[in-house]
PDB file of C-alpha atoms in Angstrom:
ATOM      1  CA  MET A1387     -38.209 142.793 207.698  1.00  0.00           C
ATOM      2  CA  THR A1388     -36.609 139.963 205.592  1.00  0.00           C
ATOM      3  CA  SER A1389     -33.968 137.635 206.731  1.00  0.00           C
ATOM      4  CA  VAL A1390     -31.081 136.690 204.728  1.00  0.00           C
ATOM      5  CA  THR A1391     -30.029 133.036 204.775  1.00  0.00           C
ATOM      6  CA  SER A1392     -26.360 132.242 204.003  1.00  0.00           C
ATOM      7  CA  THR A1393     -25.528 129.522 201.748  1.00  0.00           C
ATOM      8  CA  PRO A1394     -23.442 126.704 203.477  1.00  0.00           C
ATOM      9  CA  SER A1395     -19.856 126.343 202.299  1.00  0.00           C
ATOM     10  CA  LEU A1396     -18.710 123.293 200.431  1.00  0.00           C
ATOM     11  CA  TRP A1397     -16.890 122.270 203.662  1.00  0.00           C
ATOM     12  CA  GLN A1398     -19.935 122.751 205.860  1.00  0.00           C
ATOM     13  CA  ARG A1399     -21.944 120.594 203.528  1.00  0.00           C
ATOM     14  CA  PHE A1400     -19.256 118.032 203.540  1.00  0.00           C
ATOM     15  CA  LYS A1401     -19.138 117.872 207.392  1.00  0.00           C
ATOM     16  CA  GLN A1402     -23.012 117.338 207.527  1.00  0.00           C
ATOM     17  CA  SER A1403     -23.035 114.976 204.674  1.00  0.00           C
ATOM     18  CA  ASP A1404     -24.431 111.186 205.083  1.00  0.00           C
ATOM     19  CA  PHE A1405     -21.075 110.307 203.336  1.00  0.00           C
ATOM     20  CA  LEU A1406     -18.878 111.531 206.205  1.00  0.00           C
ATOM     21  CA  TYR A1407     -21.425 110.328 209.029  1.00  0.00           C
ATOM     22  CA  TYR A1408     -21.089 106.723 207.573  1.00  0.00           C
ATOM     23  CA  PHE A1409     -17.320 106.837 207.039  1.00  0.00           C
ATOM     24  CA  LEU A1410     -16.800 107.921 210.735  1.00  0.00           C
ATOM     25  CA  ARG A1411     -18.985 104.938 211.875  1.00  0.00           C
ATOM     26  CA  ASP A1412     -17.275 102.422 209.897  1.00  0.00           C
ATOM     27  CA  LYS A1413     -14.065 101.423 211.620  1.00  0.00           C
ATOM     28  CA  VAL A1414     -12.852  99.131 208.694  1.00  0.00           C
ATOM     29  CA  ALA A1415     -13.244 102.126 206.226  1.00  0.00           C
ATOM     30  CA  MET A1416     -11.335 104.363 208.512  1.00  0.00           C
ATOM     31  CA  VAL A1417      -8.456 102.007 209.037  1.00  0.00           C
ATOM     32  CA  SER A1418      -8.264 101.063 205.373  1.00  0.00           C
ATOM     33  CA  PHE A1419      -8.278 104.895 204.452  1.00  0.00           C
ATOM     34  CA  ALA A1420      -5.545 105.454 206.795  1.00  0.00           C
ATOM     35  CA  PHE A1421      -3.332 102.658 205.573  1.00  0.00           C
ATOM     36  CA  PHE A1422      -4.027 103.878 202.050  1.00  0.00           C
ATOM     37  CA  LEU A1423      -2.924 107.423 202.932  1.00  0.00           C
ATOM     38  CA  LEU A1424       0.171 105.900 204.754  1.00  0.00           C
ATOM     39  CA  PHE A1425       0.925 103.801 201.517  1.00  0.00           C
ATOM     40  CA  LEU A1426       0.527 106.917 199.371  1.00  0.00           C
ATOM     41  CA  THR A1427       2.451 109.340 201.426  1.00  0.00           C
ATOM     42  CA  MET A1428       5.425 106.929 201.635  1.00  0.00           C
ATOM     43  CA  ALA A1429       5.393 106.380 197.920  1.00  0.00           C
ATOM     44  CA  LEU A1430       5.246 110.084 197.300  1.00  0.00           C
ATOM     45  CA  THR A1431       8.071 110.836 199.635  1.00  0.00           C
ATOM     46  CA  ALA A1432      10.214 108.000 198.602  1.00  0.00           C
ATOM     47  CA  PRO A1433      13.406 109.995 197.741  1.00  0.00           C
ATOM     48  CA  LEU A1434      13.219 111.423 201.297  1.00  0.00           C
ATOM     49  CA  LEU A1435      12.422 108.374 203.196  1.00  0.00           C
ATOM     50  CA  ALA A1436      14.532 105.655 201.338  1.00  0.00           C
ATOM     51  CA  PRO A1437      17.770 105.076 202.891  1.00  0.00           C
ATOM     52  CA  THR A1438      19.577 104.801 199.520  1.00  0.00           C
ATOM     53  CA  ASN A1439      18.372 105.459 195.744  1.00  0.00           C
ATOM     54  CA  PRO A1440      18.132 101.889 194.044  1.00  0.00           C
ATOM     55  CA  TYR A1441      18.378 103.747 190.737  1.00  0.00           C
ATOM     56  CA  ALA A1442      21.793 105.266 191.422  1.00  0.00           C
ATOM     57  CA  LEU A1443      24.522 102.812 190.509  1.00  0.00           C
ATOM     58  CA  ALA A1444      26.984 104.501 192.640  1.00  0.00           C
ATOM     59  CA  SER A1445      25.171 103.524 195.931  1.00  0.00           C
ATOM     60  CA  ILE A1446      25.144  99.906 194.898  1.00  0.00           C
ATOM     61  CA  ASP A1447      27.755  97.367 195.916  1.00  0.00           C
ATOM     62  CA  ILE A1448      27.450  93.889 194.680  1.00  0.00           C
ATOM     63  CA  MET A1449      29.486  92.589 197.850  1.00  0.00           C
ATOM     64  CA  ASP A1450      26.263  93.546 199.788  1.00  0.00           C
ATOM     65  CA  SER A1451      23.876  91.454 197.849  1.00  0.00           C
ATOM     66  CA  GLU A1452      21.549  88.846 199.406  1.00  0.00           C
ATOM     67  CA  LEU A1453      21.982  90.226 202.938  1.00  0.00           C
ATOM     68  CA  PRO A1454      19.160  89.071 205.336  1.00  0.00           C
ATOM     69  CA  PRO A1455      17.102  91.537 207.371  1.00  0.00           C
ATOM     70  CA  VAL A1456      18.855  93.281 210.235  1.00  0.00           C
ATOM     71  CA  TRP A1457      17.317  91.062 212.825  1.00  0.00           C
ATOM     72  CA  LEU A1458      18.756  87.841 211.340  1.00  0.00           C
ATOM     73  CA  GLU A1459      22.299  86.397 211.533  1.00  0.00           C
ATOM     74  CA  GLY A1460      24.333  88.128 209.044  1.00  0.00           C
ATOM     75  CA  GLY A1461      22.241  91.238 208.713  1.00  0.00           C
ATOM     76  CA  ASP A1462      23.598  94.709 208.373  1.00  0.00           C
ATOM     77  CA  GLU A1463      22.132  97.776 210.232  1.00  0.00           C
ATOM     78  CA  ARG A1464      22.470  99.637 206.928  1.00  0.00           C
ATOM     79  CA  PHE A1465      19.767  97.407 205.373  1.00  0.00           C
ATOM     80  CA  LEU A1466      16.833  97.095 207.544  1.00  0.00           C
ATOM     81  CA  LEU A1467      14.942  94.555 205.342  1.00  0.00           C
ATOM     82  CA  GLY A1468      18.061  93.041 203.773  1.00  0.00           C
ATOM     83  CA  THR A1469      19.307  93.345 199.947  1.00  0.00           C
ATOM     84  CA  ASP A1470      18.559  91.828 196.802  1.00  0.00           C
ATOM     85  CA  GLU A1471      20.709  89.931 194.339  1.00  0.00           C
ATOM     86  CA  GLN A1472      22.266  93.297 193.151  1.00  0.00           C
ATOM     87  CA  GLY A1473      22.967  94.727 196.645  1.00  0.00           C
ATOM     88  CA  ARG A1474      20.024  97.099 196.486  1.00  0.00           C
ATOM     89  CA  ASP A1475      18.295  97.947 199.809  1.00  0.00           C
ATOM     90  CA  ILE A1476      14.997  96.153 199.916  1.00  0.00           C
ATOM     91  CA  LEU A1477      13.194  99.082 201.904  1.00  0.00           C
ATOM     92  CA  SER A1478      14.384 101.555 199.339  1.00  0.00           C
ATOM     93  CA  THR A1479      13.228  99.375 196.297  1.00  0.00           C
ATOM     94  CA  ILE A1480       9.784  98.712 198.023  1.00  0.00           C
ATOM     95  CA  LEU A1481       9.237 102.588 198.481  1.00  0.00           C
ATOM     96  CA  TYR A1482      10.267 103.320 194.921  1.00  0.00           C
ATOM     97  CA  GLY A1483       8.550 100.370 193.604  1.00  0.00           C
ATOM     98  CA  SER A1484       5.308 101.265 195.423  1.00  0.00           C
ATOM     99  CA  ARG A1485       5.437 104.893 193.838  1.00  0.00           C
ATOM    100  CA  LEU A1486       5.790 103.279 190.317  1.00  0.00           C
ATOM    101  CA  SER A1487       2.933 100.762 191.098  1.00  0.00           C
ATOM    102  CA  LEU A1488       0.704 103.414 192.150  1.00  0.00           C
ATOM    103  CA  THR A1489       1.559 105.787 189.358  1.00  0.00           C
ATOM    104  CA  ILE A1490       0.840 103.163 186.792  1.00  0.00           C
ATOM    105  CA  GLY A1491      -2.453 102.089 188.687  1.00  0.00           C
ATOM    106  CA  PHE A1492      -3.797 105.679 188.746  1.00  0.00           C
ATOM    107  CA  LEU A1493      -2.690 106.599 185.251  1.00  0.00           C
ATOM    108  CA  ALA A1494      -4.178 103.262 183.807  1.00  0.00           C
ATOM    109  CA  VAL A1495      -7.465 103.828 185.586  1.00  0.00           C
ATOM    110  CA  GLY A1496      -7.504 107.482 184.187  1.00  0.00           C
ATOM    111  CA  LEU A1497      -6.926 106.037 180.769  1.00  0.00           C
ATOM    112  CA  GLN A1498      -9.768 103.353 181.347  1.00  0.00           C
ATOM    113  CA  LEU A1499     -12.022 106.030 182.675  1.00  0.00           C
ATOM    114  CA  LEU A1500     -11.613 108.521 179.720  1.00  0.00           C
ATOM    115  CA  LEU A1501     -12.269 105.540 177.352  1.00  0.00           C
ATOM    116  CA  GLY A1502     -15.109 104.239 179.351  1.00  0.00           C
ATOM    117  CA  ILE A1503     -16.886 107.540 179.586  1.00  0.00           C
ATOM    118  CA  VAL A1504     -16.760 108.358 175.798  1.00  0.00           C
ATOM    119  CA  ILE A1505     -17.830 104.934 174.674  1.00  0.00           C
ATOM    120  CA  GLY A1506     -20.323 104.278 177.720  1.00  0.00           C
ATOM    121  CA  LEU A1507     -21.961 107.804 177.178  1.00  0.00           C
ATOM    122  CA  SER A1508     -22.144 107.436 173.308  1.00  0.00           C
ATOM    123  CA  ALA A1509     -23.618 103.854 173.478  1.00  0.00           C
ATOM    124  CA  GLY A1510     -26.188 104.820 176.141  1.00  0.00           C
ATOM    125  CA  TYR A1511     -27.258 108.186 174.806  1.00  0.00           C
ATOM    126  CA  PHE A1512     -27.508 107.523 171.241  1.00  0.00           C
ATOM    127  CA  GLY A1513     -28.547 103.795 171.232  1.00  0.00           C
ATOM    128  CA  GLY A1514     -29.316 101.959 168.010  1.00  0.00           C
ATOM    129  CA  ARG A1515     -26.524 100.777 165.857  1.00  0.00           C
ATOM    130  CA  ILE A1516     -23.867 102.808 167.766  1.00  0.00           C
ATOM    131  CA  ASP A1517     -24.941 100.930 171.064  1.00  0.00           C
ATOM    132  CA  SER A1518     -24.881  97.709 169.445  1.00  0.00           C
ATOM    133  CA  PHE A1519     -21.582  98.148 167.599  1.00  0.00           C
ATOM    134  CA  LEU A1520     -19.753  99.539 170.816  1.00  0.00           C
ATOM    135  CA  MET A1521     -21.118  96.986 173.314  1.00  0.00           C
ATOM    136  CA  ARG A1522     -20.540  94.000 170.943  1.00  0.00           C
ATOM    137  CA  PHE A1523     -16.853  95.208 170.705  1.00  0.00           C
ATOM    138  CA  ALA A1524     -16.729  95.296 174.426  1.00  0.00           C
ATOM    139  CA  ASP A1525     -18.296  92.001 174.756  1.00  0.00           C
ATOM    140  CA  ILE A1526     -15.644  90.551 172.424  1.00  0.00           C
ATOM    141  CA  GLN A1527     -12.810  91.905 174.492  1.00  0.00           C
ATOM    142  CA  LEU A1528     -14.676  90.811 177.639  1.00  0.00           C
ATOM    143  CA  SER A1529     -14.642  87.276 176.359  1.00  0.00           C
ATOM    144  CA  PHE A1530     -10.792  87.341 176.609  1.00  0.00           C
ATOM    145  CA  SER A1531      -9.033  87.505 180.097  1.00  0.00           C
ATOM    146  CA  THR A1532      -7.719  90.915 181.030  1.00  0.00           C
ATOM    147  CA  MET A1533      -4.244  89.409 181.498  1.00  0.00           C
ATOM    148  CA  MET A1534      -4.564  87.768 177.987  1.00  0.00           C
ATOM    149  CA  VAL A1535      -5.485  90.995 176.325  1.00  0.00           C
ATOM    150  CA  ALA A1536      -2.491  92.822 178.100  1.00  0.00           C
ATOM    151  CA  ILE A1537      -0.107  90.041 177.115  1.00  0.00           C
ATOM    152  CA  ILE A1538      -1.152  90.312 173.399  1.00  0.00           C
ATOM    153  CA  VAL A1539      -0.947  94.038 173.371  1.00  0.00           C
ATOM    154  CA  SER A1540       2.436  94.036 175.211  1.00  0.00           C
ATOM    155  CA  ALA A1541       3.876  91.417 172.801  1.00  0.00           C
ATOM    156  CA  ILE A1542       2.451  93.824 169.940  1.00  0.00           C
ATOM    157  CA  PHE A1543       4.108  96.726 171.332  1.00  0.00           C
ATOM    158  CA  LYS A1544       7.422  94.951 171.737  1.00  0.00           C
ATOM    159  CA  ALA A1545       7.505  93.608 168.448  1.00  0.00           C
ATOM    160  CA  SER A1546       6.557  96.850 166.771  1.00  0.00           C
ATOM    161  CA  PHE A1547       8.862  99.308 168.659  1.00  0.00           C
ATOM    162  CA  GLY A1548      11.614  96.948 169.828  1.00  0.00           C
ATOM    163  CA  GLY A1549      12.871  95.870 173.237  1.00  0.00           C
ATOM    164  CA  GLU A1550      14.906  98.692 173.747  1.00  0.00           C
ATOM    165  CA  PHE A1551      12.136 101.340 173.238  1.00  0.00           C
ATOM    166  CA  TYR A1552       9.926  99.423 175.297  1.00  0.00           C
ATOM    167  CA  SER A1553      12.194  99.544 178.214  1.00  0.00           C
ATOM    168  CA  GLN A1554      12.729 103.166 177.848  1.00  0.00           C
ATOM    169  CA  TYR A1555       9.058 104.010 177.858  1.00  0.00           C
ATOM    170  CA  ALA A1556       7.950 100.942 179.962  1.00  0.00           C
ATOM    171  CA  VAL A1557       5.705 102.972 182.266  1.00  0.00           C
ATOM    172  CA  VAL A1558       3.797 104.685 179.418  1.00  0.00           C
ATOM    173  CA  MET A1559       3.514 101.475 177.635  1.00  0.00           C
ATOM    174  CA  LEU A1560       2.139  99.751 180.754  1.00  0.00           C
ATOM    175  CA  VAL A1561      -0.259 102.557 181.215  1.00  0.00           C
ATOM    176  CA  VAL A1562      -1.547 102.100 177.758  1.00  0.00           C
ATOM    177  CA  ILE A1563      -1.707  98.276 177.887  1.00  0.00           C
ATOM    178  CA  ILE A1564      -3.662  98.187 181.130  1.00  0.00           C
ATOM    179  CA  GLY A1565      -6.001 101.102 180.112  1.00  0.00           C
ATOM    180  CA  VAL A1566      -6.816  99.366 176.715  1.00  0.00           C
ATOM    181  CA  ALA A1567      -7.310  95.997 178.363  1.00  0.00           C
ATOM    182  CA  GLU A1568      -9.767  97.199 181.150  1.00  0.00           C
ATOM    183  CA  TRP A1569     -11.956  99.970 179.616  1.00  0.00           C
ATOM    184  CA  PRO A1570     -15.130  97.803 178.962  1.00  0.00           C
ATOM    185  CA  GLN A1571     -15.930  97.500 182.708  1.00  0.00           C
ATOM    186  CA  TYR A1572     -16.363 101.265 182.852  1.00  0.00           C
ATOM    187  CA  ALA A1573     -18.107 101.577 179.483  1.00  0.00           C
ATOM    188  CA  ARG A1574     -20.680  98.981 180.512  1.00  0.00           C
ATOM    189  CA  THR A1575     -21.355 100.573 183.913  1.00  0.00           C
ATOM    190  CA  ILE A1576     -21.640 104.026 182.414  1.00  0.00           C
ATOM    191  CA  ARG A1577     -23.917 102.902 179.718  1.00  0.00           C
ATOM    192  CA  ALA A1578     -26.209 101.255 182.218  1.00  0.00           C
ATOM    193  CA  SER A1579     -26.460 104.524 184.157  1.00  0.00           C
ATOM    194  CA  VAL A1580     -26.988 106.704 180.945  1.00  0.00           C
ATOM    195  CA  LEU A1581     -29.813 104.283 179.986  1.00  0.00           C
ATOM    196  CA  ALA A1582     -31.668 105.005 183.268  1.00  0.00           C
ATOM    197  CA  GLU A1583     -30.889 108.891 183.270  1.00  0.00           C
ATOM    198  CA  LYS A1584     -31.787 109.797 179.721  1.00  0.00           C
ATOM    199  CA  LYS A1585     -35.484 108.997 180.385  1.00  0.00           C
ATOM    200  CA  LYS A1586     -35.677 111.486 183.296  1.00  0.00           C
ATOM    201  CA  GLU A1587     -37.451 114.906 182.802  1.00  0.00           C
ATOM    202  CA  TYR A1588     -34.249 117.044 183.100  1.00  0.00           C
ATOM    203  CA  VAL A1589     -32.651 115.374 180.030  1.00  0.00           C
ATOM    204  CA  GLU A1590     -36.128 115.916 178.087  1.00  0.00           C
ATOM    205  CA  ALA A1591     -36.107 119.524 179.318  1.00  0.00           C
ATOM    206  CA  ALA A1592     -32.532 120.125 177.964  1.00  0.00           C
ATOM    207  CA  ARG A1593     -33.458 118.626 174.613  1.00  0.00           C
ATOM    208  CA  VAL A1594     -36.510 121.071 174.388  1.00  0.00           C
ATOM    209  CA  MET A1595     -34.450 124.140 175.206  1.00  0.00           C
ATOM    210  CA  GLY A1596     -32.127 123.119 172.184  1.00  0.00           C
ATOM    211  CA  PHE A1597     -28.849 121.939 173.925  1.00  0.00           C
ATOM    212  CA  LYS A1598     -26.619 119.901 171.942  1.00  0.00           C
ATOM    213  CA  SER A1599     -26.137 116.235 172.603  1.00  0.00           C
ATOM    214  CA  LEU A1600     -22.592 116.726 173.816  1.00  0.00           C
ATOM    215  CA  ARG A1601     -23.513 119.370 176.445  1.00  0.00           C
ATOM    216  CA  ILE A1602     -26.363 117.121 177.496  1.00  0.00           C
ATOM    217  CA  MET A1603     -24.225 114.153 177.697  1.00  0.00           C
ATOM    218  CA  PHE A1604     -21.225 115.703 179.688  1.00  0.00           C
ATOM    219  CA  ARG A1605     -22.888 118.570 181.473  1.00  0.00           C
ATOM    220  CA  HIS A1606     -26.178 117.027 182.597  1.00  0.00           C
ATOM    221  CA  ILE A1607     -25.944 113.210 182.505  1.00  0.00           C
ATOM    222  CA  LEU A1608     -22.354 112.336 183.427  1.00  0.00           C
ATOM    223  CA  PRO A1609     -22.541 114.297 186.834  1.00  0.00           C
ATOM    224  CA  ASN A1610     -25.482 112.008 187.895  1.00  0.00           C
ATOM    225  CA  CYS A1611     -23.240 108.843 187.018  1.00  0.00           C
ATOM    226  CA  LEU A1612     -20.478 109.659 189.198  1.00  0.00           C
ATOM    227  CA  SER A1613     -21.307 107.275 192.042  1.00  0.00           C
ATOM    228  CA  PRO A1614     -20.944 103.990 190.134  1.00  0.00           C
ATOM    229  CA  ILE A1615     -17.834 105.553 188.629  1.00  0.00           C
ATOM    230  CA  LEU A1616     -16.265 106.216 192.019  1.00  0.00           C
ATOM    231  CA  VAL A1617     -16.970 102.744 193.138  1.00  0.00           C
ATOM    232  CA  ILE A1618     -15.650 101.089 190.158  1.00  0.00           C
ATOM    233  CA  SER A1619     -12.555 103.330 190.135  1.00  0.00           C
ATOM    234  CA  THR A1620     -11.373 101.929 193.423  1.00  0.00           C
ATOM    235  CA  VAL A1621     -11.685  98.538 192.245  1.00  0.00           C
ATOM    236  CA  GLN A1622      -9.864  99.208 189.058  1.00  0.00           C
ATOM    237  CA  ILE A1623      -6.970 100.783 190.632  1.00  0.00           C
ATOM    238  CA  ALA A1624      -6.491  97.500 192.627  1.00  0.00           C
ATOM    239  CA  ASN A1625      -6.856  95.609 189.467  1.00  0.00           C
ATOM    240  CA  ALA A1626      -4.420  97.708 187.486  1.00  0.00           C
ATOM    241  CA  ILE A1627      -1.822  97.346 190.174  1.00  0.00           C
ATOM    242  CA  MET A1628      -2.274  93.571 190.200  1.00  0.00           C
ATOM    243  CA  SER A1629      -2.231  93.486 186.397  1.00  0.00           C
ATOM    244  CA  GLU A1630       1.017  95.512 186.445  1.00  0.00           C
ATOM    245  CA  ALA A1631       2.530  93.120 188.880  1.00  0.00           C
ATOM    246  CA  ALA A1632       1.435  90.036 187.014  1.00  0.00           C
ATOM    247  CA  LEU A1633       3.050  91.538 183.741  1.00  0.00           C
ATOM    248  CA  SER A1634       6.236  92.357 185.464  1.00  0.00           C
ATOM    249  CA  PHE A1635       6.332  88.806 187.062  1.00  0.00           C
ATOM    250  CA  LEU A1636       5.908  87.545 183.544  1.00  0.00           C
ATOM    251  CA  GLY A1637       8.922  89.758 182.344  1.00  0.00           C
ATOM    252  CA  LEU A1638       6.633  92.142 180.267  1.00  0.00           C
ATOM    253  CA  GLY A1639       6.524  94.889 182.734  1.00  0.00           C
ATOM    254  CA  LEU A1640       9.085  97.245 183.932  1.00  0.00           C
ATOM    255  CA  PRO A1641      12.831  96.580 183.322  1.00  0.00           C
ATOM    256  CA  VAL A1642      15.211  95.532 186.065  1.00  0.00           C
ATOM    257  CA  ASP A1643      16.664  99.090 186.584  1.00  0.00           C
ATOM    258  CA  GLN A1644      12.996 100.407 187.280  1.00  0.00           C
ATOM    259  CA  PRO A1645      11.557  97.898 189.888  1.00  0.00           C
ATOM    260  CA  SER A1646       7.942  97.888 190.665  1.00  0.00           C
ATOM    261  CA  LEU A1647       6.381  95.574 193.296  1.00  0.00           C
ATOM    262  CA  GLY A1648       5.642  92.956 190.763  1.00  0.00           C
ATOM    263  CA  ALA A1649       9.279  93.134 189.236  1.00  0.00           C
ATOM    264  CA  LEU A1650      10.723  92.796 192.698  1.00  0.00           C
ATOM    265  CA  ILE A1651       8.699  89.760 193.475  1.00  0.00           C
ATOM    266  CA  SER A1652       9.700  88.313 190.102  1.00  0.00           C
ATOM    267  CA  ILE A1653      13.385  89.024 190.918  1.00  0.00           C
ATOM    268  CA  GLY A1654      13.125  87.522 194.302  1.00  0.00           C
ATOM    269  CA  PHE A1655      11.263  84.250 193.186  1.00  0.00           C
ATOM    270  CA  LYS A1656      14.613  83.029 191.596  1.00  0.00           C
ATOM    271  CA  TYR A1657      16.116  83.164 194.980  1.00  0.00           C
ATOM    272  CA  ILE A1658      13.500  82.194 197.261  1.00  0.00           C
ATOM    273  CA  PHE A1659      14.540  78.415 197.483  1.00  0.00           C
ATOM    274  CA  SER A1660      18.244  79.412 198.047  1.00  0.00           C
ATOM    275  CA  GLY A1661      17.179  81.112 201.394  1.00  0.00           C
ATOM    276  CA  ALA A1662      16.831  84.773 200.371  1.00  0.00           C
ATOM    277  CA  TRP A1663      13.117  84.741 200.895  1.00  0.00           C
ATOM    278  CA  TRP A1664      12.952  88.431 201.995  1.00  0.00           C
ATOM    279  CA  ILE A1665      13.453  89.402 198.475  1.00  0.00           C
ATOM    280  CA  THR A1666       9.982  88.181 197.571  1.00  0.00           C
ATOM    281  CA  VAL A1667       8.211  88.055 200.845  1.00  0.00           C
ATOM    282  CA  PHE A1668       8.396  91.851 201.916  1.00  0.00           C
ATOM    283  CA  PRO A1669       7.376  93.378 198.392  1.00  0.00           C
ATOM    284  CA  GLY A1670       4.705  90.631 198.425  1.00  0.00           C
ATOM    285  CA  VAL A1671       3.267  91.603 201.731  1.00  0.00           C
ATOM    286  CA  VAL A1672       3.172  95.184 200.713  1.00  0.00           C
ATOM    287  CA  LEU A1673       1.499  94.540 197.550  1.00  0.00           C
ATOM    288  CA  ILE A1674      -1.121  92.309 199.035  1.00  0.00           C
ATOM    289  CA  SER A1675      -1.697  94.988 201.793  1.00  0.00           C
ATOM    290  CA  LEU A1676      -2.103  97.811 199.304  1.00  0.00           C
ATOM    291  CA  VAL A1677      -4.621  95.856 197.175  1.00  0.00           C
ATOM    292  CA  LEU A1678      -6.468  94.694 200.291  1.00  0.00           C
ATOM    293  CA  VAL A1679      -6.988  98.266 201.565  1.00  0.00           C
ATOM    294  CA  ILE A1680      -8.317  99.518 198.341  1.00  0.00           C
ATOM    295  CA  ASN A1681     -10.699  96.684 197.858  1.00  0.00           C
ATOM    296  CA  LEU A1682     -12.000  97.166 201.258  1.00  0.00           C
ATOM    297  CA  LEU A1683     -12.417 100.944 200.442  1.00  0.00           C
ATOM    298  CA  GLY A1684     -14.188  99.966 197.279  1.00  0.00           C
ATOM    299  CA  ASP A1685     -16.616  97.626 199.122  1.00  0.00           C
ATOM    300  CA  TRP A1686     -17.446 100.339 201.461  1.00  0.00           C
ATOM    301  CA  LEU A1687     -18.201 103.071 198.803  1.00  0.00           C
ATOM    302  CA  ARG A1688     -20.379 100.414 197.027  1.00  0.00           C
ATOM    303  CA  ASP A1689     -22.409  99.671 200.166  1.00  0.00           C
ATOM    304  CA  VAL A1690     -22.730 103.588 200.944  1.00  0.00           C
ATOM    305  CA  PHE A1691     -23.839 104.563 197.486  1.00  0.00           C
ATOM    306  CA  ASN A1692     -26.540 101.725 197.361  1.00  0.00           C
ATOM    307  CA  PRO A1693     -29.093 102.422 199.987  1.00  0.00           C
ATOM    308  CA  LYS A1694     -30.573  99.028 199.488  1.00  0.00           C
ATOM    309  CA  ILE A1695     -27.492  97.455 200.791  1.00  0.00           C
ATOM    310  CA  TYR A1696     -26.112  99.759 203.468  1.00  0.00           C
ATOM    311  CA  LYS A1697     -28.278 100.531 206.557  1.00  0.00           C
ATOM    312  CA  GLY A1698     -25.674 102.552 208.341  1.00  0.00           C
TER     313      GLY A1698
END
């Protein structure tokens, strides 16, 4: 009599995985993930949580400008964290600004990932002159700082399309700028993984069976390169958010009517010495906290996927 063994479901395999085991044992990772989910939930539900809509001109009164937080003298209970120079509620602008910053961060990393996968796979798999050309191009871009590349590309876009067009499509422009500026990190990481994977037997077997190069690259090699991709993605999301904040602070990011966290810090910096410190401090604290928890998650993922470092 033969016994039939049932295949465990995806959820059962996840519950029994080392990944979940190590996650539940690491309090820093659990707290960081909880805070990241909190930031993400608040950003996604900003229209529901925000007391006012900072984009609606009808809800803004210039007479409410530069009001301090509610616990300070002169504060108004309608504005928990105070208002900015235009009379917008700081809490509302932070919630909407976080949504913009996270949107730009995720989309920019998606563009980096797309470029990095195509270029890194091609360079590592084909080698030779293709590898030399693509990696020399990446080396040239890496010789410049990310911010310098972003500023140059931003200036080219503004000069080519005009300031009005740039402001209208600022989110798309920033995604392209940051994505183009930081793809070499992905390309180099993926190339290194491909160089190790393409020497293994399963790749040789796929070649013997007559599979085309594209199928071998994307169906067989790429899934075995996901661990370093996942690790670098967390770091790149934090870098993309900081790049957007820096560009907005320099006046090359989002327009005033679409405030991101970086734009809020830039706006408030002009008033910090006049006593309206809350316009800069509260968005700054949120930005630092968001980047910190993402980096902590990235460090934990790096340790988990590297058994030589992580001992459990």
